[in-house]
Amino acid sequence: MAFAWLRNNWFYPLASAVVLGDVSALYVQDWSHPRLLEAAVVFDLVVVLPLLYLWCYRSRGAAAIVRAVCLASLGIWATGHIVPLEHQHVLGSLSWLRTTAMVVLVLIEIRILFNFYKAIFASDKTPEEIAEKLASDVKLPTWLTRLFALEARALRSLAGFVKGFLGRR
């Protein structure tokens, strides 16, 4: 069983090894070449780890790409915290990349939520059917699907109440 998990999720032990190697290199080196060391850590955390993730989970399609972008953004953030402030030269020029990645992720989330709310208010399907459709599109866990169905039911009730309240006046 452990071998099957490792065969399907080899990214985690490999990523752990890369991160541990980078962190240990940062604390063992004498910082005689700070730009080179910082660039190597940035490259590992921002390029290598997301590419390894994409390679491991390439069958997941667009979801793997979104998670790889998240991982690259997390790599920039983590590098900013593990490289000492006086040795941060490359990171200053990458701040725009992290901001761009965050904007793209927020736009994707807004699109997903817009489609969800559009399905709630413009569809005659039950909230459970809407949540199941969203879960199949985005691949959500079942507990989150139930939460979305509950939210859809509450929003429909609230919309009906507001329409009834405004219709009386």
PDB file of C-alpha atoms in Angstrom:
ATOM      1  CA  MET A   1       0.000   0.000   0.000  1.00  0.00           C
ATOM      2  CA  ALA A   2       2.795   2.457   0.847  1.00  0.00           C
ATOM      3  CA  PHE A   3       4.551   1.583  -2.391  1.00  0.00           C
ATOM      4  CA  ALA A   4       1.413   2.347  -4.412  1.00  0.00           C
ATOM      5  CA  TRP A   5       1.046   5.705  -2.674  1.00  0.00           C
ATOM      6  CA  LEU A   6       4.699   6.508  -3.292  1.00  0.00           C
ATOM      7  CA  ARG A   7       4.421   5.522  -6.942  1.00  0.00           C
ATOM      8  CA  ASN A   8       1.452   7.885  -7.427  1.00  0.00           C
ATOM      9  CA  ASN A   9       2.745  10.723  -5.210  1.00  0.00           C
ATOM     10  CA  TRP A  10       6.510  10.693  -5.684  1.00  0.00           C
ATOM     11  CA  PHE A  11       6.489  14.501  -5.749  1.00  0.00           C
ATOM     12  CA  TYR A  12       6.235  14.836  -1.943  1.00  0.00           C
ATOM     13  CA  PRO A  13       9.399  12.983  -0.914  1.00  0.00           C
ATOM     14  CA  LEU A  14      11.348  14.523  -3.795  1.00  0.00           C
ATOM     15  CA  ALA A  15      10.110  18.036  -2.965  1.00  0.00           C
ATOM     16  CA  SER A  16      10.974  17.491   0.690  1.00  0.00           C
ATOM     17  CA  ALA A  17      14.493  16.480  -0.289  1.00  0.00           C
ATOM     18  CA  VAL A  18      14.916  19.567  -2.511  1.00  0.00           C
ATOM     19  CA  VAL A  19      13.638  21.927   0.200  1.00  0.00           C
ATOM     20  CA  LEU A  20      15.764  20.314   2.916  1.00  0.00           C
ATOM     21  CA  GLY A  21      18.804  20.499   0.636  1.00  0.00           C
ATOM     22  CA  ASP A  22      18.206  24.182  -0.067  1.00  0.00           C
ATOM     23  CA  VAL A  23      17.632  25.091   3.563  1.00  0.00           C
ATOM     24  CA  SER A  24      20.707  23.171   4.692  1.00  0.00           C
ATOM     25  CA  ALA A  25      22.797  24.791   1.943  1.00  0.00           C
ATOM     26  CA  LEU A  26      21.688  28.223   3.129  1.00  0.00           C
ATOM     27  CA  TYR A  27      22.822  27.554   6.674  1.00  0.00           C
ATOM     28  CA  VAL A  28      26.035  25.682   5.850  1.00  0.00           C
ATOM     29  CA  GLN A  29      27.433  28.024   3.194  1.00  0.00           C
ATOM     30  CA  ASP A  30      29.655  30.952   4.081  1.00  0.00           C
ATOM     31  CA  TRP A  31      27.753  33.337   1.765  1.00  0.00           C
ATOM     32  CA  SER A  32      30.864  34.160  -0.279  1.00  0.00           C
ATOM     33  CA  HIS A  33      28.650  34.197  -3.388  1.00  0.00           C
ATOM     34  CA  PRO A  34      25.266  35.389  -2.070  1.00  0.00           C
ATOM     35  CA  ARG A  35      23.652  36.104  -5.450  1.00  0.00           C
ATOM     36  CA  LEU A  36      24.483  32.659  -6.781  1.00  0.00           C
ATOM     37  CA  LEU A  37      23.197  30.921  -3.668  1.00  0.00           C
ATOM     38  CA  GLU A  38      19.999  32.994  -3.625  1.00  0.00           C
ATOM     39  CA  ALA A  39      19.453  32.386  -7.341  1.00  0.00           C
ATOM     40  CA  ALA A  40      19.873  28.638  -6.851  1.00  0.00           C
ATOM     41  CA  VAL A  41      17.306  28.574  -4.042  1.00  0.00           C
ATOM     42  CA  VAL A  42      14.879  30.724  -6.050  1.00  0.00           C
ATOM     43  CA  PHE A  43      15.309  28.456  -9.068  1.00  0.00           C
ATOM     44  CA  ASP A  44      14.663  25.320  -7.020  1.00  0.00           C
ATOM     45  CA  LEU A  45      11.593  26.646  -5.214  1.00  0.00           C
ATOM     46  CA  VAL A  46      10.043  28.671  -8.047  1.00  0.00           C
ATOM     47  CA  VAL A  47      10.892  26.608 -11.132  1.00  0.00           C
ATOM     48  CA  VAL A  48      11.997  23.087 -10.210  1.00  0.00           C
ATOM     49  CA  LEU A  49       9.296  22.264  -7.625  1.00  0.00           C
ATOM     50  CA  PRO A  50       6.348  23.465  -9.774  1.00  0.00           C
ATOM     51  CA  LEU A  51       7.715  21.568 -12.786  1.00  0.00           C
ATOM     52  CA  LEU A  52       8.117  18.410 -10.711  1.00  0.00           C
ATOM     53  CA  TYR A  53       4.539  18.854  -9.489  1.00  0.00           C
ATOM     54  CA  LEU A  54       3.294  19.230 -13.065  1.00  0.00           C
ATOM     55  CA  TRP A  55       5.214  16.147 -14.116  1.00  0.00           C
ATOM     56  CA  CYS A  56       3.917  14.040 -11.228  1.00  0.00           C
ATOM     57  CA  TYR A  57       0.276  15.143 -11.527  1.00  0.00           C
ATOM     58  CA  ARG A  58       0.036  15.843 -15.253  1.00  0.00           C
ATOM     59  CA  SER A  59      -3.063  13.655 -15.567  1.00  0.00           C
ATOM     60  CA  ARG A  60      -5.048  16.165 -13.467  1.00  0.00           C
ATOM     61  CA  GLY A  61      -5.007  18.713 -16.289  1.00  0.00           C
ATOM     62  CA  ALA A  62      -5.790  22.358 -15.561  1.00  0.00           C
ATOM     63  CA  ALA A  63      -6.024  21.762 -11.804  1.00  0.00           C
ATOM     64  CA  ALA A  64      -2.353  20.744 -11.775  1.00  0.00           C
ATOM     65  CA  ILE A  65      -1.395  23.917 -13.635  1.00  0.00           C
ATOM     66  CA  VAL A  66      -3.252  26.109 -11.154  1.00  0.00           C
ATOM     67  CA  ARG A  67      -1.611  24.319  -8.235  1.00  0.00           C
ATOM     68  CA  ALA A  68       1.807  24.646  -9.862  1.00  0.00           C
ATOM     69  CA  VAL A  69       1.274  28.415 -10.158  1.00  0.00           C
ATOM     70  CA  CYS A  70       0.320  28.439  -6.466  1.00  0.00           C
ATOM     71  CA  LEU A  71       3.440  26.448  -5.672  1.00  0.00           C
ATOM     72  CA  ALA A  72       5.640  28.905  -7.589  1.00  0.00           C
ATOM     73  CA  SER A  73       4.107  31.814  -5.708  1.00  0.00           C
ATOM     74  CA  LEU A  74       4.631  29.966  -2.436  1.00  0.00           C
ATOM     75  CA  GLY A  75       8.250  29.377  -3.489  1.00  0.00           C
ATOM     76  CA  ILE A  76       8.845  33.115  -3.884  1.00  0.00           C
ATOM     77  CA  TRP A  77       7.289  33.750  -0.490  1.00  0.00           C
ATOM     78  CA  ALA A  78       9.280  30.969   1.198  1.00  0.00           C
ATOM     79  CA  THR A  79      12.544  32.117  -0.363  1.00  0.00           C
ATOM     80  CA  GLY A  80      11.916  35.587   1.033  1.00  0.00           C
ATOM     81  CA  HIS A  81      11.696  34.051   4.500  1.00  0.00           C
ATOM     82  CA  ILE A  82      14.626  31.622   4.397  1.00  0.00           C
ATOM     83  CA  VAL A  83      17.200  33.820   2.646  1.00  0.00           C
ATOM     84  CA  PRO A  84      18.558  36.462   5.042  1.00  0.00           C
ATOM     85  CA  LEU A  85      17.390  39.982   4.227  1.00  0.00           C
ATOM     86  CA  GLU A  86      20.907  41.312   3.622  1.00  0.00           C
ATOM     87  CA  HIS A  87      21.463  38.681   0.910  1.00  0.00           C
ATOM     88  CA  GLN A  88      18.209  39.198  -1.012  1.00  0.00           C
ATOM     89  CA  HIS A  89      19.171  40.597  -4.401  1.00  0.00           C
ATOM     90  CA  VAL A  90      17.241  38.468  -6.892  1.00  0.00           C
ATOM     91  CA  LEU A  91      13.973  38.413  -4.938  1.00  0.00           C
ATOM     92  CA  GLY A  92      13.407  42.143  -5.339  1.00  0.00           C
ATOM     93  CA  SER A  93      13.158  41.725  -9.085  1.00  0.00           C
ATOM     94  CA  LEU A  94      10.671  38.842  -8.749  1.00  0.00           C
ATOM     95  CA  SER A  95       8.008  40.588  -6.684  1.00  0.00           C
ATOM     96  CA  TRP A  96       6.013  41.382  -9.836  1.00  0.00           C
ATOM     97  CA  LEU A  97       5.892  37.662 -10.651  1.00  0.00           C
ATOM     98  CA  ARG A  98       4.322  36.775  -7.321  1.00  0.00           C
ATOM     99  CA  THR A  99       1.799  39.599  -7.669  1.00  0.00           C
ATOM    100  CA  THR A 100       0.892  38.452 -11.175  1.00  0.00           C
ATOM    101  CA  ALA A 101       0.434  34.857 -10.016  1.00  0.00           C
ATOM    102  CA  MET A 102      -1.829  35.969  -7.173  1.00  0.00           C
ATOM    103  CA  VAL A 103      -3.936  38.106  -9.540  1.00  0.00           C
ATOM    104  CA  VAL A 104      -4.351  35.162 -11.917  1.00  0.00           C
ATOM    105  CA  LEU A 105      -5.389  32.870  -9.062  1.00  0.00           C
ATOM    106  CA  VAL A 106      -7.897  35.408  -7.742  1.00  0.00           C
ATOM    107  CA  LEU A 107      -9.380  35.806 -11.222  1.00  0.00           C
ATOM    108  CA  ILE A 108      -9.743  32.029 -11.549  1.00  0.00           C
ATOM    109  CA  GLU A 109     -11.460  31.872  -8.166  1.00  0.00           C
ATOM    110  CA  ILE A 110     -13.807  34.726  -9.083  1.00  0.00           C
ATOM    111  CA  ARG A 111     -14.718  32.935 -12.317  1.00  0.00           C
ATOM    112  CA  ILE A 112     -15.500  29.715 -10.443  1.00  0.00           C
ATOM    113  CA  LEU A 113     -17.608  31.546  -7.865  1.00  0.00           C
ATOM    114  CA  PHE A 114     -19.404  33.556 -10.560  1.00  0.00           C
ATOM    115  CA  ASN A 115     -20.323  30.354 -12.391  1.00  0.00           C
ATOM    116  CA  PHE A 116     -21.509  28.826  -9.121  1.00  0.00           C
ATOM    117  CA  TYR A 117     -23.730  31.776  -8.225  1.00  0.00           C
ATOM    118  CA  LYS A 118     -24.993  32.032 -11.786  1.00  0.00           C
ATOM    119  CA  ALA A 119     -25.999  28.379 -11.611  1.00  0.00           C
ATOM    120  CA  ILE A 120     -27.782  28.986  -8.300  1.00  0.00           C
ATOM    121  CA  PHE A 121     -29.907  31.889  -9.459  1.00  0.00           C
ATOM    122  CA  ALA A 122     -30.376  31.156 -13.160  1.00  0.00           C
ATOM    123  CA  SER A 123     -31.023  27.427 -13.009  1.00  0.00           C
ATOM    124  CA  ASP A 124     -33.989  25.298 -12.057  1.00  0.00           C
ATOM    125  CA  LYS A 125     -31.707  22.511 -10.782  1.00  0.00           C
ATOM    126  CA  THR A 126     -31.634  21.588  -7.120  1.00  0.00           C
ATOM    127  CA  PRO A 127     -28.765  22.920  -5.017  1.00  0.00           C
ATOM    128  CA  GLU A 128     -27.378  19.404  -4.676  1.00  0.00           C
ATOM    129  CA  GLU A 129     -27.257  18.997  -8.481  1.00  0.00           C
ATOM    130  CA  ILE A 130     -25.516  22.351  -8.817  1.00  0.00           C
ATOM    131  CA  ALA A 131     -22.953  21.418  -6.159  1.00  0.00           C
ATOM    132  CA  GLU A 132     -22.335  18.024  -7.799  1.00  0.00           C
ATOM    133  CA  LYS A 133     -21.760  19.736 -11.159  1.00  0.00           C
ATOM    134  CA  LEU A 134     -19.312  22.167  -9.572  1.00  0.00           C
ATOM    135  CA  ALA A 135     -17.543  19.346  -7.765  1.00  0.00           C
ATOM    136  CA  SER A 136     -17.130  17.392 -10.993  1.00  0.00           C
ATOM    137  CA  ASP A 137     -15.787  20.450 -12.831  1.00  0.00           C
ATOM    138  CA  VAL A 138     -13.337  21.524 -10.142  1.00  0.00           C
ATOM    139  CA  LYS A 139     -12.774  18.159  -8.388  1.00  0.00           C
ATOM    140  CA  LEU A 140     -13.785  19.110  -4.867  1.00  0.00           C
ATOM    141  CA  PRO A 141     -13.967  16.838  -1.814  1.00  0.00           C
ATOM    142  CA  THR A 142     -17.439  15.603  -0.844  1.00  0.00           C
ATOM    143  CA  TRP A 143     -17.614  17.610   2.404  1.00  0.00           C
ATOM    144  CA  LEU A 144     -17.028  20.807   0.421  1.00  0.00           C
ATOM    145  CA  THR A 145     -19.672  19.764  -2.092  1.00  0.00           C
ATOM    146  CA  ARG A 146     -22.191  19.408   0.761  1.00  0.00           C
ATOM    147  CA  LEU A 147     -21.170  22.816   2.069  1.00  0.00           C
ATOM    148  CA  PHE A 148     -21.736  24.356  -1.373  1.00  0.00           C
ATOM    149  CA  ALA A 149     -25.160  22.712  -1.597  1.00  0.00           C
ATOM    150  CA  LEU A 150     -26.058  24.146   1.810  1.00  0.00           C
ATOM    151  CA  GLU A 151     -24.868  27.583   0.709  1.00  0.00           C
ATOM    152  CA  ALA A 152     -26.845  27.315  -2.530  1.00  0.00           C
ATOM    153  CA  ARG A 153     -29.975  26.363  -0.612  1.00  0.00           C
ATOM    154  CA  ALA A 154     -29.507  29.308   1.798  1.00  0.00           C
ATOM    155  CA  LEU A 155     -28.884  31.769  -1.036  1.00  0.00           C
ATOM    156  CA  ARG A 156     -31.973  30.604  -2.895  1.00  0.00           C
ATOM    157  CA  SER A 157     -34.054  30.991   0.251  1.00  0.00           C
ATOM    158  CA  LEU A 158     -32.630  34.455   0.868  1.00  0.00           C
ATOM    159  CA  ALA A 159     -33.296  35.476  -2.741  1.00  0.00           C
ATOM    160  CA  GLY A 160     -36.878  34.234  -2.478  1.00  0.00           C
ATOM    161  CA  PHE A 161     -37.345  36.156   0.766  1.00  0.00           C
ATOM    162  CA  VAL A 162     -35.949  39.388  -0.730  1.00  0.00           C
ATOM    163  CA  LYS A 163     -38.099  39.024  -3.854  1.00  0.00           C
ATOM    164  CA  GLY A 164     -41.182  38.447  -1.714  1.00  0.00           C
ATOM    165  CA  PHE A 165     -40.333  41.352   0.583  1.00  0.00           C
ATOM    166  CA  LEU A 166     -39.712  43.758  -2.280  1.00  0.00           C
ATOM    167  CA  GLY A 167     -42.792  42.524  -4.143  1.00  0.00           C
ATOM    168  CA  ARG A 168     -45.059  43.530  -1.249  1.00  0.00           C
ATOM    169  CA  ARG A 169     -44.040  47.182  -1.416  1.00  0.00           C
TER     170      ARG A 169
END
